[in-house]
Amino acid sequence: MERVWWKEAIGYELYPKSFKDTNGDGIGDLKGIIEKLPYLKELGIDLLWICPFYLSPMRDNGYDVEDYYAVDPQFGSMEDMDALLEKAGALGIRVIIDMVLNHTSDRHRWFQEALKDPKSRYRDYYIFKESKERPSNARSCFSGSVWEKVEENVWYYHTFDKTQPDLNWECRELRREVYKIMNYWLDKGVSGFRMDAITYIKKGNSMKNAEPQGEDGLHDVADIGLNQPGIGDFLLEMRKECIDGRDAMTVAEAPGVPYDEIGEFIGENGYFSMIFDFSYADIDLAPGGNWYYQADWKFSQLKKLIFHSQLSVQRQGWGAVYLENHDQSRSLNKYFRDKAALPYEMRKRFLQSTALGTLLFGLRGTVFLYQGEELGMMNCPFSSIDEFDDLNTIDQYYRALKAGCDEKKALKFVNDRSRDNSRTPYPWNAKKNGGFTEGRPWLKLNPDYRENNAQRQQNEDSSIFRFYQKMIRLRKEKTETLVYGTIEEIQVENEPVIAFSRKAESGKTIYVYINMGEDEETLAAKTGKCLSCNYGDMICKENTLTLRPYEAVMTES
Ligand code: GLC
Ligand code: CA
């Protein structure tokens, strides 16, 4: 297997709005990231993915870009960005940035020009349609139809919010502009991109009517608008124009790609270096994406999804693995549900977080942590819909009410799934606002910051932070096995136990056993020398391994 830095890197997704505020306006900023680089270095990560910081009206927290060549003043300036790239580089941390190229903000100059003058060349940069009736019944990801009417008989298309009009990739001139943007940032020194919502760029079935799915008569665009035939031409051209010949990587947000086509995306000559797979991150979602139909699931299903994903990717190329991101609820809540530690149950929280950490660092693929995961951060209790910021959450809340849920139930569903759970400000210490800001934070902090914060965990030898740090070191030490080794599931009878091996070319093998359940489990196991155990020492006698509640071990032979 070809050795490359982006396979060995440990990624960390950083949400700038919530990381560290340095000027008291309650919003995290680039200077804040610079200030905390040494913290990230200490944790051991070496690849930073920074979520959007471009000029934006912030309807969708920067995923609505007004100018790709400008830093939003609330995050700082282009000088700050240059300084950030330079300082990160000096610490051996590469930076990738979010490229949001399926759509822009409606405040982008192109869209404004297109609206003003139907004859403008920018009209073709977007998807305008003349039609008496709504051109199709696709439902946008955030609310209502994908079509918004602008004049009599004229509509434009938006996969997400109506303030996020989709770009028309069929237009050559637009594509040239897109490549120019990407090359501008690569020339500046970023090491690549996380490609936002990229499997939506080719329009196909969502332009036609589909079977209505609910009372609104609409059909989810995620079912009919993803990965449409012909998308590969755009993606290949993009790779050739921007990535080939450079020392850069891409990681694509790519839902909707079936496993038998994944090779085209991530194989030898794939469009991207790697993609994020959503199969197990979305295990709690029922089809249709409505948060008020929670899917019930068992550990056996989770295992199936994980290994199906791992093996399909392994057969065809390289993947990225993660348990959390800025669109997901916190993993402790998602994977342990009503068994998740309560805020004050610190021991249980440690065990559950480190069980998940052992899973994540054991899997094959480039690991991406999400900020706060290394502290075992959990979902934040929101007591009213007014406390949320995320437009998706607010949309889902009203959808739930419309579907007949009472307010209490609707609030519970959005509490479980809200994207704001992962966006609460970072708790640096136990002081006012967790040391995140001197001012008023833009979103409330998880109230447990007094007990659970970075400073406290850095001061303890056996904290979640220290455990993640050790895992990162282990992954760097055991590159041959933990990065490049093949993965194979170990079949066990115990429902809550996830077990697998990683085998290097040399034959060296690492075994991983994780008890996701609250009961003790015993199983016959191949083990060897203990590399890591979240209880300190593992219990293994005559090839019988006893796993205490939430125990996770890694061994080597
Ligand atoms: C992606 C982003 C999400 C954003 C959406 C629209 O899914 O991860 O945060 O809202 O695209 O850009
Ligand atoms: Ca600020």
mmCIF file of N, CA and C in Angstrom, residues 312-399:
data_model
loop_
_atom_site.group_PDB
_atom_site.id
_atom_site.type_symbol
_atom_site.label_atom_id
_atom_site.label_comp_id
_atom_site.label_asym_id
_atom_site.label_seq_id
_atom_site.Cartn_x
_atom_site.Cartn_y
_atom_site.Cartn_z
ATOM 1 N N SER A 312 -16.165 -2.542 2.412
ATOM 2 C CA SER A 312 -16.386 -2.020 1.059
ATOM 3 C C SER A 312 -15.314 -0.996 0.710
ATOM 4 N N VAL A 313 -14.997 -0.139 1.664
ATOM 5 C CA VAL A 313 -13.991 0.884 1.402
ATOM 6 C C VAL A 313 -12.617 0.231 1.232
ATOM 7 N N GLN A 314 -12.321 -0.711 2.109
ATOM 8 C CA GLN A 314 -11.019 -1.383 2.041
ATOM 9 C C GLN A 314 -10.797 -2.070 0.698
ATOM 10 N N ARG A 315 -11.852 -2.649 0.163
ATOM 11 C CA ARG A 315 -11.746 -3.334 -1.118
ATOM 12 C C ARG A 315 -11.423 -2.358 -2.240
ATOM 13 N N GLN A 316 -11.902 -1.130 -2.118
ATOM 14 C CA GLN A 316 -11.858 -0.234 -3.273
ATOM 15 C C GLN A 316 -10.994 1.003 -3.115
ATOM 16 N N GLY A 317 -10.551 1.297 -1.902
ATOM 17 C CA GLY A 317 -9.746 2.503 -1.776
ATOM 18 C C GLY A 317 -9.551 2.924 -0.331
ATOM 19 N N TRP A 318 -9.651 4.213 -0.107
ATOM 20 C CA TRP A 318 -9.355 4.763 1.201
ATOM 21 C C TRP A 318 -10.526 5.582 1.722
ATOM 22 N N GLY A 319 -10.776 5.522 3.022
ATOM 23 C CA GLY A 319 -11.897 6.274 3.595
ATOM 24 C C GLY A 319 -11.475 7.183 4.728
ATOM 25 N N ALA A 320 -12.431 7.940 5.227
ATOM 26 C CA ALA A 320 -12.219 8.749 6.424
ATOM 27 C C ALA A 320 -13.183 8.211 7.468
ATOM 28 N N VAL A 321 -12.736 8.103 8.711
ATOM 29 C CA VAL A 321 -13.646 7.631 9.757
ATOM 30 C C VAL A 321 -13.865 8.706 10.811
ATOM 31 N N TYR A 322 -15.058 8.729 11.349
ATOM 32 C CA TYR A 322 -15.432 9.746 12.335
ATOM 33 C C TYR A 322 -16.644 9.248 13.099
ATOM 34 N N LEU A 323 -16.834 9.765 14.292
ATOM 35 C CA LEU A 323 -18.070 9.471 15.025
ATOM 36 C C LEU A 323 -18.881 10.742 15.252
ATOM 37 N N GLU A 324 -18.238 11.880 15.096
ATOM 38 C CA GLU A 324 -18.941 13.147 15.319
ATOM 39 C C GLU A 324 -18.551 14.142 14.240
ATOM 40 N N ASN A 325 -19.457 15.060 13.958
ATOM 41 C CA ASN A 325 -19.102 16.249 13.182
ATOM 42 C C ASN A 325 -20.081 17.370 13.519
ATOM 43 N N HIS A 326 -19.947 18.494 12.822
ATOM 44 C CA HIS A 326 -20.758 19.668 13.192
ATOM 45 C C HIS A 326 -22.231 19.538 12.804
ATOM 46 N N ASP A 327 -22.598 18.456 12.132
ATOM 47 C CA ASP A 327 -24.004 18.236 11.778
ATOM 48 C C ASP A 327 -24.640 17.137 12.627
ATOM 49 N N GLN A 328 -23.864 16.565 13.513
ATOM 50 C CA GLN A 328 -24.333 15.398 14.259
ATOM 51 C C GLN A 328 -24.483 15.734 15.736
ATOM 52 N N SER A 329 -25.320 14.955 16.411
ATOM 53 C CA SER A 329 -25.369 15.084 17.863
ATOM 54 C C SER A 329 -24.120 14.395 18.424
ATOM 55 N N ARG A 330 -23.894 14.536 19.695
ATOM 56 C CA ARG A 330 -22.681 13.976 20.315
ATOM 57 C C ARG A 330 -22.755 12.451 20.369
ATOM 58 N N SER A 331 -21.609 11.821 20.157
ATOM 59 C CA SER A 331 -21.604 10.370 19.987
ATOM 60 C C SER A 331 -21.984 9.607 21.256
ATOM 61 N N LEU A 332 -21.656 10.150 22.437
ATOM 62 C CA LEU A 332 -22.039 9.442 23.664
ATOM 63 C C LEU A 332 -23.545 9.282 23.717
ATOM 64 N N ASN A 333 -24.257 10.341 23.389
ATOM 65 C CA ASN A 333 -25.714 10.272 23.415
ATOM 66 C C ASN A 333 -26.236 9.391 22.294
ATOM 67 N N LYS A 334 -25.615 9.506 21.117
ATOM 68 C CA LYS A 334 -26.130 8.759 19.983
ATOM 69 C C LYS A 334 -25.948 7.256 20.165
ATOM 70 N N TYR A 335 -24.774 6.838 20.570
ATOM 71 C CA TYR A 335 -24.508 5.402 20.595
ATOM 72 C C TYR A 335 -24.896 4.714 21.908
ATOM 73 N N PHE A 336 -25.010 5.490 23.002
ATOM 74 C CA PHE A 336 -25.422 4.851 24.261
ATOM 75 C C PHE A 336 -26.858 5.205 24.650
ATOM 76 N N ARG A 337 -27.453 6.150 23.944
ATOM 77 C CA ARG A 337 -28.857 6.549 24.162
ATOM 78 C C ARG A 337 -29.221 6.679 25.645
ATOM 79 N N ASP A 338 -30.247 5.962 26.108
ATOM 80 C CA ASP A 338 -30.669 6.160 27.506
ATOM 81 C C ASP A 338 -29.678 5.571 28.508
ATOM 82 N N LYS A 339 -28.662 4.886 28.003
ATOM 83 C CA LYS A 339 -27.616 4.371 28.907
ATOM 84 C C LYS A 339 -26.427 5.337 28.992
ATOM 85 N N ALA A 340 -26.496 6.430 28.268
ATOM 86 C CA ALA A 340 -25.366 7.369 28.279
ATOM 87 C C ALA A 340 -25.191 7.945 29.685
ATOM 88 N N ALA A 341 -23.953 8.205 30.044
ATOM 89 C CA ALA A 341 -23.644 8.747 31.371
ATOM 90 C C ALA A 341 -24.452 10.014 31.616
ATOM 91 N N LEU A 342 -24.863 10.207 32.853
ATOM 92 C CA LEU A 342 -25.475 11.487 33.216
ATOM 93 C C LEU A 342 -24.321 12.472 33.431
ATOM 94 N N PRO A 343 -24.623 13.773 33.340
ATOM 95 C CA PRO A 343 -23.529 14.749 33.349
ATOM 96 C C PRO A 343 -22.548 14.580 34.517
ATOM 97 N N TYR A 344 -23.054 14.186 35.697
ATOM 98 C CA TYR A 344 -22.141 14.092 36.851
ATOM 99 C C TYR A 344 -21.507 12.703 36.988
ATOM 100 N N GLU A 345 -21.896 11.754 36.151
ATOM 101 C CA GLU A 345 -21.316 10.402 36.255
ATOM 102 C C GLU A 345 -19.998 10.356 35.489
ATOM 103 N N MET A 346 -18.980 10.955 36.068
ATOM 104 C CA MET A 346 -17.741 11.155 35.339
ATOM 105 C C MET A 346 -17.013 9.852 35.010
ATOM 106 N N ARG A 347 -17.085 8.886 35.887
ATOM 107 C CA ARG A 347 -16.412 7.608 35.641
ATOM 108 C C ARG A 347 -17.047 6.900 34.431
ATOM 109 N N LYS A 348 -18.358 6.885 34.438
ATOM 110 C CA LYS A 348 -19.073 6.237 33.334
ATOM 111 C C LYS A 348 -18.804 6.995 32.027
ATOM 112 N N ARG A 349 -18.778 8.292 32.117
ATOM 113 C CA ARG A 349 -18.502 9.093 30.919
ATOM 114 C C ARG A 349 -17.109 8.763 30.384
ATOM 115 N N PHE A 350 -16.168 8.610 31.312
ATOM 116 C CA PHE A 350 -14.815 8.251 30.890
ATOM 117 C C PHE A 350 -14.827 6.916 30.149
ATOM 118 N N LEU A 351 -15.499 5.934 30.744
ATOM 119 C CA LEU A 351 -15.491 4.600 30.129
ATOM 120 C C LEU A 351 -16.173 4.619 28.761
ATOM 121 N N GLN A 352 -17.306 5.280 28.683
ATOM 122 C CA GLN A 352 -18.030 5.293 27.398
ATOM 123 C C GLN A 352 -17.250 6.053 26.317
ATOM 124 N N SER A 353 -16.680 7.187 26.704
ATOM 125 C CA SER A 353 -15.918 7.963 25.707
ATOM 126 C C SER A 353 -14.704 7.212 25.221
ATOM 127 N N THR A 354 -14.051 6.523 26.144
ATOM 128 C CA THR A 354 -12.826 5.836 25.751
ATOM 129 C C THR A 354 -13.144 4.553 24.979
ATOM 130 N N ALA A 355 -14.342 3.983 25.242
ATOM 131 C CA ALA A 355 -14.779 2.847 24.419
ATOM 132 C C ALA A 355 -14.948 3.338 22.978
ATOM 133 N N LEU A 356 -15.611 4.466 22.810
ATOM 134 C CA LEU A 356 -15.787 5.017 21.459
ATOM 135 C C LEU A 356 -14.436 5.410 20.846
ATOM 136 N N GLY A 357 -13.567 5.956 21.675
ATOM 137 C CA GLY A 357 -12.245 6.353 21.188
ATOM 138 C C GLY A 357 -11.457 5.146 20.692
ATOM 139 N N THR A 358 -11.553 4.039 21.419
ATOM 140 C CA THR A 358 -10.840 2.831 21.015
ATOM 141 C C THR A 358 -11.380 2.327 19.672
ATOM 142 N N LEU A 359 -12.699 2.409 19.518
ATOM 143 C CA LEU A 359 -13.308 2.025 18.244
ATOM 144 C C LEU A 359 -12.768 2.908 17.118
ATOM 145 N N LEU A 360 -12.861 4.208 17.324
ATOM 146 C CA LEU A 360 -12.484 5.151 16.275
ATOM 147 C C LEU A 360 -11.024 4.978 15.843
ATOM 148 N N PHE A 361 -10.137 4.886 16.824
ATOM 149 C CA PHE A 361 -8.715 4.784 16.478
ATOM 150 C C PHE A 361 -8.331 3.381 16.021
ATOM 151 N N GLY A 362 -9.230 2.438 16.231
ATOM 152 C CA GLY A 362 -8.956 1.094 15.745
ATOM 153 C C GLY A 362 -9.358 0.909 14.288
ATOM 154 N N LEU A 363 -10.305 1.705 13.824
ATOM 155 C CA LEU A 363 -10.840 1.494 12.474
ATOM 156 C C LEU A 363 -9.829 1.877 11.400
ATOM 157 N N ARG A 364 -10.097 1.415 10.195
ATOM 158 C CA ARG A 364 -9.216 1.703 9.067
ATOM 159 C C ARG A 364 -9.729 2.943 8.350
ATOM 160 N N GLY A 365 -8.815 3.879 8.065
ATOM 161 C CA GLY A 365 -9.191 5.131 7.409
ATOM 162 C C GLY A 365 -8.588 6.301 8.168
ATOM 163 N N THR A 366 -8.573 7.459 7.527
ATOM 164 C CA THR A 366 -8.042 8.638 8.210
ATOM 165 C C THR A 366 -9.034 9.068 9.287
ATOM 166 N N VAL A 367 -8.536 9.165 10.521
ATOM 167 C CA VAL A 367 -9.420 9.489 11.642
ATOM 168 C C VAL A 367 -9.668 10.994 11.707
ATOM 169 N N PHE A 368 -10.931 11.380 11.825
ATOM 170 C CA PHE A 368 -11.277 12.773 12.106
ATOM 171 C C PHE A 368 -12.000 12.870 13.443
ATOM 172 N N LEU A 369 -11.377 13.592 14.369
ATOM 173 C CA LEU A 369 -12.062 13.917 15.616
ATOM 174 C C LEU A 369 -12.840 15.196 15.394
ATOM 175 N N TYR A 370 -13.851 15.409 16.187
ATOM 176 C CA TYR A 370 -14.566 16.678 16.140
ATOM 177 C C TYR A 370 -14.338 17.391 17.473
ATOM 178 N N GLN A 371 -14.184 18.686 17.433
ATOM 179 C CA GLN A 371 -13.808 19.413 18.644
ATOM 180 C C GLN A 371 -14.706 19.063 19.837
ATOM 181 N N GLY A 372 -14.075 18.765 20.954
ATOM 182 C CA GLY A 372 -14.816 18.421 22.159
ATOM 183 C C GLY A 372 -14.997 16.924 22.352
ATOM 184 N N GLU A 373 -14.832 16.171 21.276
ATOM 185 C CA GLU A 373 -14.946 14.713 21.390
ATOM 186 C C GLU A 373 -13.865 14.202 22.339
ATOM 187 N N GLU A 374 -12.698 14.859 22.284
ATOM 188 C CA GLU A 374 -11.584 14.451 23.144
ATOM 189 C C GLU A 374 -11.822 14.816 24.606
ATOM 190 N N LEU A 375 -12.939 15.496 24.899
ATOM 191 C CA LEU A 375 -13.303 15.767 26.291
ATOM 192 C C LEU A 375 -14.546 14.974 26.676
ATOM 193 N N GLY A 376 -15.024 14.153 25.762
ATOM 194 C CA GLY A 376 -16.265 13.426 26.026
ATOM 195 C C GLY A 376 -17.447 14.362 26.175
ATOM 196 N N MET A 377 -17.468 15.433 25.387
ATOM 197 C CA MET A 377 -18.600 16.359 25.473
ATOM 198 C C MET A 377 -19.889 15.638 25.085
ATOM 199 N N MET A 378 -20.964 16.086 25.710
ATOM 200 C CA MET A 378 -22.254 15.436 25.465
ATOM 201 C C MET A 378 -23.274 16.440 24.940
ATOM 202 N N ASN A 379 -24.429 15.930 24.525
ATOM 203 C CA ASN A 379 -25.497 16.817 24.073
ATOM 204 C C ASN A 379 -25.817 17.833 25.162
ATOM 205 N N CYS A 380 -26.265 18.984 24.713
ATOM 206 C CA CYS A 380 -26.558 20.081 25.631
ATOM 207 C C CYS A 380 -28.058 20.100 25.903
ATOM 208 N N PRO A 381 -28.473 20.227 27.148
ATOM 209 C CA PRO A 381 -29.922 20.314 27.379
ATOM 210 C C PRO A 381 -30.475 21.687 26.966
ATOM 211 N N PHE A 382 -31.342 21.706 25.972
ATOM 212 C CA PHE A 382 -31.988 22.954 25.548
ATOM 213 C C PHE A 382 -33.429 22.910 26.050
ATOM 214 N N SER A 383 -33.854 23.959 26.728
ATOM 215 C CA SER A 383 -35.171 23.862 27.354
ATOM 216 C C SER A 383 -36.281 24.547 26.569
ATOM 217 N N SER A 384 -35.930 25.242 25.505
ATOM 218 C CA SER A 384 -36.988 25.839 24.681
ATOM 219 C C SER A 384 -36.462 25.984 23.263
ATOM 220 N N ILE A 385 -37.355 26.038 22.306
ATOM 221 C CA ILE A 385 -36.929 26.157 20.910
ATOM 222 C C ILE A 385 -36.168 27.468 20.695
ATOM 223 N N ASP A 386 -36.444 28.465 21.523
ATOM 224 C CA ASP A 386 -35.763 29.766 21.379
ATOM 225 C C ASP A 386 -34.272 29.692 21.701
ATOM 226 N N GLU A 387 -33.872 28.628 22.377
ATOM 227 C CA GLU A 387 -32.444 28.524 22.721
ATOM 228 C C GLU A 387 -31.588 28.006 21.567
ATOM 229 N N PHE A 388 -32.243 27.507 20.518
ATOM 230 C CA PHE A 388 -31.487 26.965 19.383
ATOM 231 C C PHE A 388 -31.153 28.051 18.376
ATOM 232 N N ASP A 389 -30.100 27.819 17.620
ATOM 233 C CA ASP A 389 -29.694 28.735 16.563
ATOM 234 C C ASP A 389 -29.883 28.102 15.184
ATOM 235 N N ASP A 390 -29.631 26.813 15.090
ATOM 236 C CA ASP A 390 -29.553 26.107 13.800
ATOM 237 C C ASP A 390 -30.882 26.116 13.039
ATOM 238 N N LEU A 391 -30.829 26.560 11.798
ATOM 239 C CA LEU A 391 -32.066 26.649 10.994
ATOM 240 C C LEU A 391 -32.693 25.292 10.729
ATOM 241 N N ASN A 392 -31.856 24.289 10.617
ATOM 242 C CA ASN A 392 -32.345 22.925 10.395
ATOM 243 C C ASN A 392 -33.160 22.448 11.602
ATOM 244 N N THR A 393 -32.651 22.753 12.799
ATOM 245 C CA THR A 393 -33.344 22.357 14.023
ATOM 246 C C THR A 393 -34.711 23.018 14.094
ATOM 247 N N ILE A 394 -34.751 24.292 13.773
ATOM 248 C CA ILE A 394 -36.005 25.026 13.872
ATOM 249 C C ILE A 394 -37.010 24.473 12.858
ATOM 250 N N ASP A 395 -36.518 24.169 11.666
ATOM 251 C CA ASP A 395 -37.371 23.559 10.648
ATOM 252 C C ASP A 395 -37.921 22.211 11.131
ATOM 253 N N GLN A 396 -37.033 21.388 11.678
ATOM 254 C CA GLN A 396 -37.455 20.057 12.138
ATOM 255 C C GLN A 396 -38.466 20.152 13.283
ATOM 256 N N TYR A 397 -38.293 21.146 14.130
ATOM 257 C CA TYR A 397 -39.221 21.343 15.253
ATOM 258 C C TYR A 397 -40.630 21.607 14.720
ATOM 259 N N TYR A 398 -40.733 22.521 13.763
ATOM 260 C CA TYR A 398 -42.063 22.838 13.237
ATOM 261 C C TYR A 398 -42.623 21.703 12.393
ATOM 262 N N ARG A 399 -41.746 20.958 11.736
ATOM 263 C CA ARG A 399 -42.215 19.767 11.005
ATOM 264 C C ARG A 399 -42.830 18.772 11.980
#
